[in-house]
Short mmCIF file of C-alpha atoms and ligand atoms in Angstrom, two decimals:
data_model
loop_
_atom_site.label_atom_id
_atom_site.label_comp_id
_atom_site.label_asym_id
_atom_site.label_seq_id
_atom_site.Cartn_x
_atom_site.Cartn_y
_atom_site.Cartn_z
CA UNK A 1 -0.80 -31.61 1.92
CA UNK A 2 2.90 -31.11 1.73
CA UNK A 3 4.76 -30.43 5.29
CA UNK A 4 8.05 -29.34 3.51
CA UNK A 5 9.87 -27.04 5.99
CA UNK A 6 12.80 -24.49 4.74
CA UNK A 7 15.43 -23.34 6.28
CA UNK A 8 15.94 -19.88 6.68
CA UNK A 9 18.58 -17.44 8.46
CA UNK A 10 17.45 -14.72 9.73
CA UNK A 11 19.14 -11.70 11.89
CA UNK A 12 17.38 -10.60 14.68
CA UNK A 13 19.15 -7.71 16.62
CA UNK A 14 22.32 -8.66 15.48
CA UNK A 15 22.24 -11.95 15.83
CA UNK A 16 22.25 -14.86 12.94
CA UNK A 17 19.51 -17.17 13.97
CA UNK A 18 19.23 -20.67 11.55
CA UNK A 19 15.52 -22.05 12.16
CA UNK A 20 13.48 -24.86 9.85
CA UNK A 21 10.24 -23.32 9.12
CA UNK A 22 6.87 -24.76 7.25
CA UNK A 23 6.07 -22.60 4.52
CA UNK A 24 2.59 -20.92 6.05
CA UNK A 25 4.26 -20.26 9.05
CA UNK A 26 3.98 -16.58 9.39
CA UNK A 27 7.52 -14.10 10.78
CA UNK A 28 5.38 -13.34 13.62
CA UNK A 29 5.19 -17.01 15.07
CA UNK A 30 8.50 -17.48 13.79
CA UNK A 31 9.64 -15.17 16.38
CA UNK A 32 7.97 -15.46 19.08
CA UNK A 33 7.80 -19.37 19.09
CA UNK A 34 10.13 -20.88 17.67
CA UNK A 35 13.05 -18.15 18.68
CA UNK A 36 11.96 -16.96 21.59
CA UNK A 37 11.21 -13.22 21.27
CA UNK A 38 7.99 -12.46 23.03
CA UNK A 39 8.43 -8.40 22.40
CA UNK A 40 6.31 -8.81 18.82
CA UNK A 41 2.48 -9.09 19.91
CA UNK A 42 -0.15 -10.97 18.44
CA UNK A 43 -3.60 -8.77 18.45
CA UNK A 44 -5.96 -8.76 16.14
CA UNK A 45 -4.33 -11.21 13.62
CA UNK A 46 -5.48 -8.95 10.53
CA UNK A 47 -2.97 -6.46 9.76
CA UNK A 48 -5.01 -3.61 11.52
CA UNK A 49 -3.06 -3.26 15.13
CA UNK A 50 0.48 -2.91 14.36
CA UNK A 51 1.11 -4.78 17.82
CA UNK A 52 2.83 -7.27 15.64
CA UNK A 53 4.68 -4.44 14.10
CA UNK A 54 8.70 -5.82 13.87
CA UNK A 55 11.36 -3.73 11.70
CA UNK A 56 12.62 -6.06 8.40
CA UNK A 57 15.67 -4.60 6.94
CA UNK A 58 15.05 -1.20 8.67
CA UNK A 59 11.80 -0.80 8.14
CA UNK A 60 8.32 -0.80 10.49
CA UNK A 61 5.87 -4.17 8.53
CA UNK A 62 3.21 -6.07 9.94
CA UNK A 63 4.72 -9.46 11.09
CA UNK A 64 1.44 -11.56 11.07
CA UNK A 65 0.95 -10.41 7.40
CA UNK A 66 4.57 -11.85 6.47
CA UNK A 67 5.46 -15.49 6.34
CA UNK A 68 8.88 -15.79 7.79
CA UNK A 69 10.24 -17.52 4.33
CA UNK A 70 9.66 -14.22 2.83
CA UNK A 71 11.92 -12.53 5.45
CA UNK A 72 14.81 -14.97 5.18
CA UNK A 73 17.67 -13.18 4.84
CA UNK A 74 16.42 -10.17 6.34
CA UNK A 75 17.58 -7.91 9.26
CA UNK A 76 14.98 -7.86 12.60
CA UNK A 77 14.57 -5.75 14.42
CA UNK A 78 11.87 -6.65 17.80
CA UNK A 79 11.45 -4.02 20.75
CA UNK A 80 14.19 -6.26 22.57
CA UNK A 81 16.60 -4.93 20.10
CA UNK A 82 16.01 -1.09 20.87
CA UNK A 83 17.47 -1.12 24.53
CA UNK A 84 18.65 -3.06 27.57
CA UNK A 85 16.15 -3.12 30.95
CA UNK A 86 19.58 -0.54 32.75
CA UNK A 87 20.22 1.15 29.35
CA UNK A 88 16.31 2.21 27.34
CA UNK A 89 16.17 3.96 24.12
CA UNK A 90 14.96 7.94 24.00
CA UNK A 91 12.26 6.47 23.18
CA UNK A 92 11.75 3.86 25.56
CA UNK A 93 12.03 6.40 28.81
CA UNK A 94 9.76 9.05 27.32
CA UNK A 95 6.76 6.65 26.83
CA UNK A 96 7.63 6.01 30.61
CA UNK A 97 7.15 9.37 31.89
CA UNK A 98 4.95 10.68 29.83
CA UNK A 99 2.09 7.97 30.06
CA UNK A 100 2.09 6.72 26.73
CA UNK A 101 1.18 3.41 27.80
CA UNK A 102 -0.98 1.32 30.66
CA UNK A 103 -1.73 -2.24 29.76
CA UNK A 104 1.72 -2.00 27.18
CA UNK A 105 0.10 -4.35 24.82
CA UNK A 106 0.93 -1.44 21.52
CA UNK A 107 3.75 -0.12 23.39
CA UNK A 108 6.48 -2.35 21.53
CA UNK A 109 4.16 -2.14 17.67
CA UNK A 110 4.19 1.98 18.73
CA UNK A 111 8.22 2.24 19.77
CA UNK A 112 9.17 0.79 15.89
CA UNK A 113 6.67 2.42 13.99
CA UNK A 114 7.88 5.64 16.00
CA UNK A 115 11.70 4.23 15.75
CA UNK A 116 11.41 4.94 12.08
CA UNK A 117 9.40 8.03 11.65
CA UNK A 118 11.67 9.73 14.05
CA UNK A 119 15.08 8.06 11.40
CA UNK A 120 13.55 9.69 9.02
CA UNK A 121 11.95 12.66 10.48
CA UNK A 122 13.67 14.04 13.51
CA UNK A 123 11.69 16.61 14.52
CA UNK A 124 8.01 16.15 13.44
CA UNK A 125 4.59 18.07 13.83
CA UNK A 126 2.41 16.25 15.86
CA UNK A 127 0.75 15.64 12.90
CA UNK A 128 3.26 13.77 11.35
CA UNK A 129 3.16 11.70 14.39
CA UNK A 130 -0.37 11.12 14.46
CA UNK A 131 0.01 9.87 10.60
CA UNK A 132 3.13 8.09 10.93
CA UNK A 133 1.15 6.14 13.66
CA UNK A 134 -1.98 5.68 11.83
CA UNK A 135 -1.77 1.56 11.35
CA UNK A 136 -1.01 1.19 15.53
CA UNK A 137 -4.21 1.27 17.27
CA UNK A 138 -4.23 1.30 21.14
CA UNK A 139 -7.46 0.53 23.34
CA UNK A 140 -5.78 2.16 26.24
CA UNK A 141 -4.38 5.61 26.71
CA UNK A 142 -6.36 7.26 24.02
CA UNK A 143 -2.84 8.63 22.32
CA UNK A 144 -2.38 12.20 23.29
CA UNK A 145 0.31 10.65 25.97
CA UNK A 146 1.88 8.35 23.07
CA UNK A 147 2.38 11.34 20.24
CA UNK A 148 3.82 13.22 23.70
CA UNK A 149 5.76 10.66 24.08
CA UNK A 150 7.44 11.14 20.31
CA UNK A 151 7.24 14.33 20.51
CA UNK A 152 9.64 14.48 23.80
CA UNK A 153 11.74 11.65 22.28
CA UNK A 154 12.29 13.57 19.24
CA UNK A 155 13.88 17.06 21.27
CA UNK A 156 15.40 14.78 23.68
CA UNK A 157 17.29 12.63 20.91
CA UNK A 158 18.14 15.50 18.91
CA UNK A 159 19.49 17.54 22.08
CA UNK A 160 21.82 15.09 22.18
CA UNK A 161 22.53 14.93 18.83
CA UNK A 162 23.38 18.97 18.84
CA UNK A 163 25.74 17.87 21.99
CA UNK A 164 28.08 15.70 20.14
CA UNK B 1 -4.61 -17.57 12.06
CA UNK B 2 -2.47 -19.64 10.25
CA UNK B 3 -2.60 -20.11 6.71
CA UNK B 4 -3.38 -23.43 5.44
CA UNK B 5 -0.16 -25.69 4.85
CA UNK B 6 0.86 -25.13 0.77
CA UNK B 7 4.21 -25.51 -1.35
CA UNK B 8 5.98 -22.89 -1.55
CA UNK B 9 8.28 -21.68 -4.58
CA UNK B 10 10.77 -18.92 -4.14
CA UNK B 11 12.40 -17.74 -7.59
CA UNK B 12 15.22 -15.51 -9.10
CA UNK B 13 13.61 -14.17 -12.21
CA UNK B 14 10.34 -13.03 -13.73
CA UNK B 15 10.61 -16.10 -16.63
CA UNK B 16 11.47 -18.57 -14.23
CA UNK B 17 7.87 -17.50 -12.22
CA UNK B 18 6.46 -17.47 -15.72
CA UNK B 19 8.16 -21.07 -16.08
CA UNK B 20 6.63 -22.25 -12.08
CA UNK B 21 3.13 -21.60 -12.86
CA UNK B 22 3.08 -23.24 -16.06
CA UNK B 23 4.85 -26.33 -14.33
CA UNK B 24 2.05 -26.06 -11.70
CA UNK B 25 -0.60 -25.18 -14.10
CA UNK B 26 -2.67 -28.28 -12.61
CA UNK B 27 -2.65 -27.17 -9.59
CA UNK B 28 -4.46 -24.01 -8.11
CA UNK B 29 -1.39 -21.66 -8.15
CA UNK B 30 -0.69 -18.13 -6.82
CA UNK B 31 1.82 -15.72 -6.99
CA UNK B 32 2.76 -13.78 -3.99
CA UNK B 33 4.29 -10.26 -3.61
CA UNK B 34 4.05 -8.09 -0.90
CA UNK B 35 0.77 -10.68 0.66
CA UNK B 36 -0.87 -7.76 1.82
CA UNK B 37 -4.20 -8.78 0.26
CA UNK B 38 -2.87 -12.33 -0.64
CA UNK B 39 -2.22 -13.22 3.29
CA UNK B 40 -5.38 -12.30 4.47
CA UNK B 41 -7.43 -14.09 2.15
CA UNK B 42 -5.25 -16.70 3.48
CA UNK B 43 -5.30 -16.53 6.73
CA UNK B 44 -9.07 -16.23 7.36
CA UNK B 45 -9.54 -19.35 4.37
CA UNK B 46 -10.85 -17.67 1.58
CA UNK B 47 -7.81 -18.51 -0.50
CA UNK B 48 -6.08 -21.79 0.03
CA UNK B 49 -3.46 -21.83 -2.96
CA UNK B 50 -1.45 -25.55 -3.26
CA UNK B 51 1.21 -23.30 -4.57
CA UNK B 52 2.90 -20.28 -3.90
CA UNK B 53 5.51 -18.97 -6.19
CA UNK B 54 7.02 -15.75 -4.28
CA UNK B 55 8.30 -12.92 -6.15
CA UNK B 56 10.18 -11.43 -3.10
CA UNK B 57 13.56 -12.13 -4.59
CA UNK B 58 13.17 -11.12 -7.78
CA UNK B 59 15.39 -7.81 -8.20
CA UNK B 60 15.48 -6.94 -11.51
CA UNK B 61 11.02 -6.46 -10.96
CA UNK B 62 11.56 -3.80 -8.11
CA UNK B 63 12.73 -0.35 -8.47
CA UNK B 64 11.43 3.02 -10.68
CA UNK B 65 13.47 3.61 -13.70
CA UNK B 66 12.78 7.78 -14.82
CA UNK B 67 12.60 7.65 -18.46
CA UNK B 68 12.52 10.46 -21.11
CA UNK B 69 8.66 10.67 -22.09
CA UNK B 70 7.50 7.92 -19.02
CA UNK B 71 8.72 6.50 -15.74
CA UNK B 72 8.46 2.83 -15.33
CA UNK B 73 7.18 1.14 -11.56
CA UNK B 74 8.60 -2.37 -12.09
CA UNK B 75 6.32 -4.51 -9.71
CA UNK B 76 7.54 -5.24 -7.30
CA UNK B 77 8.36 -1.40 -5.90
CA UNK B 78 6.43 -1.12 -2.51
CA UNK B 79 4.42 2.05 -2.39
CA UNK B 80 6.66 3.22 0.15
CA UNK B 81 8.97 4.35 -2.74
CA UNK B 82 6.87 5.02 -5.11
CA UNK B 83 5.61 7.86 -2.33
CA UNK B 84 8.67 9.05 -2.00
CA UNK B 85 9.87 9.13 -5.72
CA UNK B 86 10.96 13.36 -5.90
CA UNK B 87 10.42 12.39 -10.12
CA UNK B 88 7.43 10.91 -10.43
CA UNK B 89 5.55 13.59 -8.65
CA UNK B 90 7.19 16.02 -10.40
CA UNK B 91 5.83 14.37 -13.68
CA UNK B 92 3.00 12.43 -12.97
CA UNK B 93 1.83 12.89 -9.31
CA UNK B 94 -1.67 10.86 -9.93
CA UNK B 95 0.48 7.99 -9.12
CA UNK B 96 2.68 8.84 -5.46
CA UNK B 97 -0.47 10.92 -4.40
CA UNK B 98 -2.14 7.29 -4.65
CA UNK B 99 0.78 5.44 -3.17
CA UNK B 100 0.85 7.62 -0.01
CA UNK B 101 -2.99 7.64 0.41
CA UNK B 102 -2.49 3.97 0.66
CA UNK B 103 -3.34 2.18 3.90
CA UNK B 104 -0.49 3.29 6.50
CA UNK B 105 3.28 3.13 6.87
CA UNK B 106 3.66 -0.44 7.42
CA UNK B 107 1.45 -1.98 4.14
CA UNK B 108 3.08 1.01 2.66
CA UNK B 109 6.90 -0.55 2.86
CA UNK B 110 5.11 -3.96 1.96
CA UNK B 111 2.87 -3.71 -0.39
CA UNK B 112 4.03 -3.21 -4.41
CA UNK B 113 2.28 -1.48 -7.36
CA UNK B 114 2.16 -5.19 -9.50
CA UNK B 115 0.06 -6.71 -6.81
CA UNK B 116 -1.80 -3.77 -6.17
CA UNK B 117 -3.12 -3.36 -10.21
CA UNK B 118 -2.69 -7.34 -10.56
CA UNK B 119 -5.40 -7.78 -7.56
CA UNK B 120 -7.52 -5.20 -8.69
CA UNK B 121 -9.84 -4.95 -5.28
CA UNK B 122 -12.20 -2.17 -6.50
CA UNK B 123 -11.37 -0.32 -2.70
CA UNK B 124 -7.76 -0.24 -4.29
CA UNK B 125 -6.50 2.94 -4.72
CA UNK B 126 -4.13 2.57 -7.64
CA UNK B 127 -6.25 1.29 -10.30
CA UNK B 128 -7.86 4.77 -10.68
CA UNK B 129 -4.53 6.90 -10.49
CA UNK B 130 -3.69 4.42 -13.82
CA UNK B 131 -6.44 4.81 -15.39
CA UNK B 132 -6.42 8.25 -15.09
CA UNK B 133 -2.47 8.58 -15.95
CA UNK B 134 -2.60 6.44 -18.86
CA UNK B 135 -0.26 3.65 -18.09
CA UNK B 136 0.77 1.43 -20.32
CA UNK B 137 0.94 -2.07 -18.33
CA UNK B 138 3.26 -4.55 -19.54
CA UNK B 139 2.60 -8.38 -19.11
CA UNK B 140 4.85 -11.58 -19.51
CA UNK B 141 3.70 -14.54 -20.10
CA UNK B 142 4.17 -18.12 -21.43
CA UNK B 143 3.88 -16.45 -25.17
CA UNK B 144 6.29 -14.01 -24.52
CA UNK B 145 5.90 -10.25 -23.95
CA UNK B 146 2.89 -7.81 -24.28
CA UNK B 147 1.14 -4.07 -23.76
CA UNK B 148 -1.85 -3.30 -21.96
CA UNK B 149 -3.67 0.43 -21.96
CA UNK B 150 -4.72 0.75 -18.42
CA UNK B 151 -8.50 1.17 -20.01
CA UNK B 152 -8.56 -2.32 -20.68
CA UNK B 153 -6.47 -3.75 -18.30
CA UNK B 154 -9.56 -3.64 -15.14
CA UNK B 155 -12.31 -5.62 -16.29
CA UNK B 156 -14.71 -6.18 -12.57
CA UNK B 157 -13.93 -7.00 -9.11
CA UNK B 158 -10.13 -8.80 -8.52
CA UNK B 159 -10.21 -9.33 -12.34
CA UNK B 160 -7.80 -8.13 -15.30
CA UNK B 161 -6.70 -8.62 -18.56
CA UNK B 162 -4.26 -10.40 -17.16
CA UNK B 163 -4.52 -14.09 -18.28
CA UNK B 164 -3.83 -17.45 -16.36
CA UNK B 165 -0.01 -17.94 -16.03
CA UNK B 166 0.76 -14.42 -16.51
CA UNK B 167 2.89 -12.19 -14.89
CA UNK B 168 2.85 -8.04 -14.60
CA UNK B 169 6.15 -7.20 -14.64
CA UNK B 170 5.80 -3.11 -14.87
CA UNK B 171 3.67 -0.32 -15.44
CA UNK B 172 5.06 2.88 -17.72
CA UNK B 173 3.35 6.21 -16.35
CA UNK B 174 3.83 8.79 -18.87
CA UNK B 175 5.10 12.12 -18.27
CA UNK B 176 2.85 15.25 -17.86
CA UNK B 177 3.60 18.58 -19.58
CA UNK B 178 4.38 21.46 -17.62
CA UNK B 179 0.52 23.57 -18.15
CA UNK B 180 -0.62 19.60 -17.06
CA UNK B 181 -2.06 19.13 -13.80
CA UNK B 182 -3.38 16.29 -11.19
CA UNK B 183 -4.50 14.61 -8.06
CA UNK B 184 -5.36 11.84 -6.37
CA UNK B 185 -8.21 12.38 -3.53
CA UNK B 186 -9.83 9.75 -1.21
CA UNK B 187 -12.41 9.04 1.37
CA UNK B 188 -10.70 5.94 3.45
CA UNK B 189 -12.89 3.80 5.52
CA UNK B 190 -12.68 4.70 9.07
CA UNK B 191 -12.12 0.52 9.74
CA UNK B 192 -10.03 -0.45 6.98
CA UNK B 193 -8.25 2.24 5.36
CA UNK B 194 -9.48 1.37 1.60
CA UNK B 195 -11.13 3.75 -0.19
CA UNK B 196 -14.68 4.67 0.01
CA UNK B 197 -14.29 6.22 -2.53
CA UNK B 198 -11.10 7.64 -4.60
CA UNK B 199 -11.01 10.26 -7.75
CA UNK B 200 -7.70 10.42 -9.87
CA UNK B 201 -7.52 13.20 -12.55
CA UNK B 202 -5.06 13.99 -15.24
CA UNK B 203 -5.78 17.62 -16.72
CA UNK B 204 -4.42 18.68 -19.89
CA UNK B 205 -4.56 22.46 -20.56
CA UNK B 206 -3.88 24.67 -23.42
CA UNK B 207 -4.13 28.67 -22.00
CA UNK B 208 -6.91 29.11 -19.77
CA UNK B 209 -8.33 25.87 -22.08
CA UNK B 210 -8.90 22.49 -20.62
CA UNK B 211 -8.13 20.78 -24.03
CA UNK B 212 -8.05 16.82 -22.32
CA UNK B 213 -9.23 15.18 -19.17
CA UNK B 214 -8.93 11.94 -17.77
CA UNK B 215 -11.01 11.27 -14.72
CA UNK B 216 -11.52 7.81 -12.98
CA UNK B 217 -12.49 6.43 -9.25
CA UNK B 218 -12.25 3.82 -7.63
CA UNK B 219 -14.64 2.22 -4.12
CA UNK B 220 -17.54 3.20 -5.82
CA UNK B 221 -18.32 0.28 -8.08
CA UNK B 222 -16.70 -3.16 -8.94
CA UNK B 223 -13.97 -2.58 -10.26
CA UNK B 224 -12.08 1.23 -11.16
CA UNK B 225 -13.79 3.33 -14.23
CA UNK B 226 -13.10 6.43 -16.53
CA UNK B 227 -16.00 8.70 -15.22
CA UNK B 228 -16.27 9.78 -19.11
CA UNK B 229 -19.81 12.26 -18.72
CA UNK B 230 -17.17 14.47 -16.18
CA UNK B 231 -14.63 14.22 -18.85
CA UNK B 232 -16.81 15.51 -21.51
CA UNK B 233 -18.18 18.03 -19.25
CA UNK B 234 -14.40 19.38 -18.40
CA UNK B 235 -12.63 19.62 -22.13
CA UNK B 236 -13.76 22.70 -23.82
CA UNK B 237 -14.58 24.42 -20.63
CA UNK B 238 -12.15 27.12 -18.98
CA UNK B 239 -9.38 26.73 -16.05
CA UNK B 240 -11.66 30.46 -14.35
CA UNK B 241 -15.31 28.77 -14.97
CA UNK B 242 -15.82 28.57 -11.62
CA UNK B 243 -18.66 26.19 -11.56
CA UNK B 244 -17.03 24.38 -13.44
CA UNK B 245 -15.52 21.26 -11.03
CA UNK B 246 -18.78 21.45 -9.55
CA UNK B 247 -21.22 21.08 -12.76
CA UNK B 248 -18.63 18.40 -14.11
CA UNK B 249 -18.83 15.96 -10.67
CA UNK B 250 -22.10 15.99 -10.93
CA UNK B 251 -22.20 13.65 -14.22
CA UNK B 252 -19.84 11.35 -12.36
CA UNK B 253 -22.78 8.87 -11.99
CA UNK B 254 -24.69 10.01 -15.50
CA UNK B 255 -23.77 6.88 -17.28
CA UNK B 256 -23.84 4.48 -14.74
CA UNK B 257 -27.30 1.99 -14.04
CA UNK B 258 -27.67 2.73 -9.84
CA UNK B 259 -26.97 -0.91 -9.27
CA UNK B 260 -23.45 -1.03 -10.42
CA UNK B 261 -23.17 1.80 -7.71
CA UNK B 262 -21.19 -0.54 -4.40
CA UNK B 263 -23.76 -1.08 -1.73
CA UNK B 264 -22.11 -2.43 1.19
CA UNK B 265 -22.33 -2.32 5.45
CA UNK B 266 -19.69 0.51 5.03
CA UNK B 267 -21.86 2.79 2.86
CA UNK B 268 -24.89 2.51 0.43
CA UNK B 269 -24.99 2.86 -2.48
CA UNK B 270 -26.63 6.20 -2.53
CA UNK B 271 -24.08 7.81 -0.16
CA UNK B 272 -21.33 6.23 -2.46
CA UNK B 273 -22.97 7.86 -4.88
CA UNK B 274 -23.03 11.27 -3.74
CA UNK B 275 -19.75 10.76 -2.31
CA UNK B 276 -18.60 10.38 -5.60
CA UNK B 277 -18.79 13.04 -6.81
CA UNK B 278 -18.15 15.13 -3.66
CA UNK B 279 -14.62 13.90 -3.90
CA UNK B 280 -14.97 13.86 -7.97
CA UNK B 281 -15.54 17.90 -7.06
CA UNK B 282 -12.47 17.88 -4.71
CA UNK B 283 -10.22 16.14 -6.87
CA UNK B 284 -10.97 18.94 -9.86
CA UNK B 285 -10.58 21.78 -7.86
CA UNK B 286 -7.18 20.72 -6.30
CA UNK B 287 -6.24 19.39 -9.96
CA UNK B 288 -7.07 22.57 -11.35
CA UNK B 289 -5.30 24.74 -8.21
CA UNK B 290 -2.30 22.97 -9.20
CA UNK B 291 -2.04 23.70 -13.09
CA UNK B 292 0.73 26.40 -13.63
CA UNK B 293 2.51 25.28 -10.74
CA UNK B 294 4.96 23.44 -13.08
CA UNK B 295 5.58 20.86 -10.56
CA UNK B 296 2.33 19.84 -9.96
CA UNK B 297 1.69 19.34 -6.53
CA UNK B 298 4.37 18.94 -3.54
CA UNK B 299 5.13 16.01 -2.22
C1 FAD C 1 -4.48 -3.36 6.42
C2 FAD C 1 -4.53 -3.35 5.34
C3 FAD C 1 -5.23 -2.00 4.94
C4 FAD C 1 -4.94 -1.64 3.11
N1 FAD C 1 -5.51 -0.64 3.01
C5 FAD C 1 -5.12 -0.40 1.59
C6 FAD C 1 -5.30 0.53 0.57
O1 FAD C 1 -5.82 2.26 1.66
N2 FAD C 1 -5.79 0.92 -0.42
C7 FAD C 1 -5.06 0.04 -1.65
O2 FAD C 1 -5.10 0.28 -2.61
N3 FAD C 1 -4.82 -1.48 -0.68
C8 FAD C 1 -4.47 -1.47 0.31
N4 FAD C 1 -4.29 -2.19 1.42
C9 FAD C 1 -3.96 -3.70 0.31
C10 FAD C 1 -2.54 -3.69 0.09
O3 FAD C 1 -2.33 -2.40 -1.00
C11 FAD C 1 -2.00 -4.38 -1.01
O4 FAD C 1 -0.74 -4.96 -0.79
C12 FAD C 1 -2.62 -4.90 -2.29
O5 FAD C 1 -4.16 -4.73 -2.63
C13 FAD C 1 -1.90 -5.99 -2.52
O6 FAD C 1 -0.76 -5.66 -3.26
P1 FAD C 1 1.01 -6.94 -2.72
O7 FAD C 1 1.86 -6.28 -3.18
O8 FAD C 1 0.51 -7.30 -1.32
O9 FAD C 1 -0.02 -8.11 -3.52
P2 FAD C 1 -0.05 -10.07 -3.02
O10 FAD C 1 -1.44 -9.81 -1.33
O11 FAD C 1 0.83 -11.15 -2.91
O12 FAD C 1 -0.64 -10.62 -4.19
C14 FAD C 1 -2.43 -10.06 -4.35
C15 FAD C 1 -2.88 -10.93 -5.41
O13 FAD C 1 -2.69 -10.31 -6.89
C16 FAD C 1 -1.42 -11.48 -7.47
N5 FAD C 1 0.11 -10.59 -8.02
C17 FAD C 1 0.87 -10.46 -6.63
N6 FAD C 1 1.64 -9.46 -8.16
C18 FAD C 1 1.41 -9.95 -9.20
C19 FAD C 1 1.69 -9.53 -10.93
N7 FAD C 1 3.30 -8.53 -10.68
N8 FAD C 1 1.26 -10.34 -11.46
C20 FAD C 1 0.38 -11.16 -11.81
N9 FAD C 1 -0.21 -11.36 -10.36
C21 FAD C 1 0.24 -10.54 -9.23
C22 FAD C 1 -1.20 -12.19 -6.67
O14 FAD C 1 -1.11 -13.30 -7.21
C23 FAD C 1 -2.02 -12.29 -5.50
O15 FAD C 1 -3.58 -13.30 -6.38
C24 FAD C 1 -4.47 -2.52 2.35
C25 FAD C 1 -3.99 -4.18 3.06
C26 FAD C 1 -4.07 -4.40 4.50
C27 FAD C 1 -3.62 -5.50 4.82
S1 FES C 2 -1.26 -8.51 15.03
FE1 FES C 2 -0.21 -7.89 13.33
S2 FES C 2 -1.72 -5.44 13.17
FE2 FES C 2 -2.50 -6.82 14.80
S1 FES C 3 -1.68 0.61 26.10
FE1 FES C 3 -3.23 -0.87 26.15
S2 FES C 3 -3.21 -1.04 23.76
FE2 FES C 3 -2.07 0.93 24.22
#
């Protein structure tokens, strides 16, 4: 069997990175093992849990079910690109304050899916938040606080927008 | 979970894809679209192609083109684009409504219309919608282009009218008239999100009379199928006849041998047959409610 590798370019959180991957390398492994972005998590590996969610060209996708070669040339955003420790994204602050996490394993994926929702719909209803997060499973929180956190973040982001 | 090794070929055009399939025809070769059926199968070992031809770089296979009588959905168009397309919602909502019902946000950002239809998973949502819409499937192969009516396309589990070496390039979805209406309703599997049953309906009306009806189901059988007895019961019926949806839906499995209804760990065939009647009735009621809305449905 061939062990050919392919040279690909990924722009991760604004930084352009070149790497060589086997065709079978999944995007999640390219990000974590080759490039050191350990924000996206490996959960179910079966496209169900959403822990591996990253943005590819601005849209949330499950990176355990995309080949790295398919993402060649793409802009990728991981949770590392969302905020800095001393300057968290409003979603991150809201998850902290509303207890939107316990073990935290689902959180990077939750944040990126929620971010995409708020980009499309800055003022979502609770039902819309639940619908948007359908592909992200959490085994700890029972979801209630996650929905609260997204609602809080939306309200703050809208207030900040209004103040500008 | 890593897929087994394979040779990866990226192509820029549909013609190049056909050539590549032919060139590697002596090996196990497969097309890659969104990969949301193929990669799970490769990761679990259910599929282990030697050559994978990636259509992701073929820009000409992507996008939605609105014509006068039909809208063309190119094969590599993701579900999210279909679910968000206002033109389709007003011209034939059965397709965007089915696309919006697929999986979750992340799946809808990656899975493609062509992949969904070409794969013919019995529990996929788009096949029944394409049957009800009376869509036309465009294929390209070594011998050139051909058109296949949806009614002839889905043949068995994971089996379609596409020949080896052929590519699905686009699907034409005919526009409905202003008095027509459509709906897609689904009972999703609580674990996978796929359709336990899904029912697609298109009704053509003339005043209060149902002039024509196309009703199709996925999830229930080994492939998406028209529910002909339901259609027969509807045609000539009146929109004012309140018992019509239940009466017509009650015939959903009339012509079908009971062993043909899928039976698995998620639902027995008896339960599925029951779900099929319930969801057929809901789909009919929804479509009938929408007659006269003009825009058929709200997105
Ligand atoms: C978690 C999860 C939930 C899902 N839920 C649903 C659901 O609710 N409803 C639903 O309908 N689907 C669901 N799916 C399946 C998903 O819709 C797949 O995207 C779809 O079945 C295949 O489309 P694809 O573009 O991903 O194709 P791929 O996986 O890339 O390809 C599938 C097959 O079709 C062939 N193929 C692809 N494109 C073409 C083409 N243009 N011409 C000829 N052959 C082609 C490939 O060679 C391959 O054999 C789900 C998937 C996942 C992972
Ligand atoms: S690890 Fe990708 S969806 Fe669970
Ligand atoms: S916080 Fe533990 S899985 Fe969500």
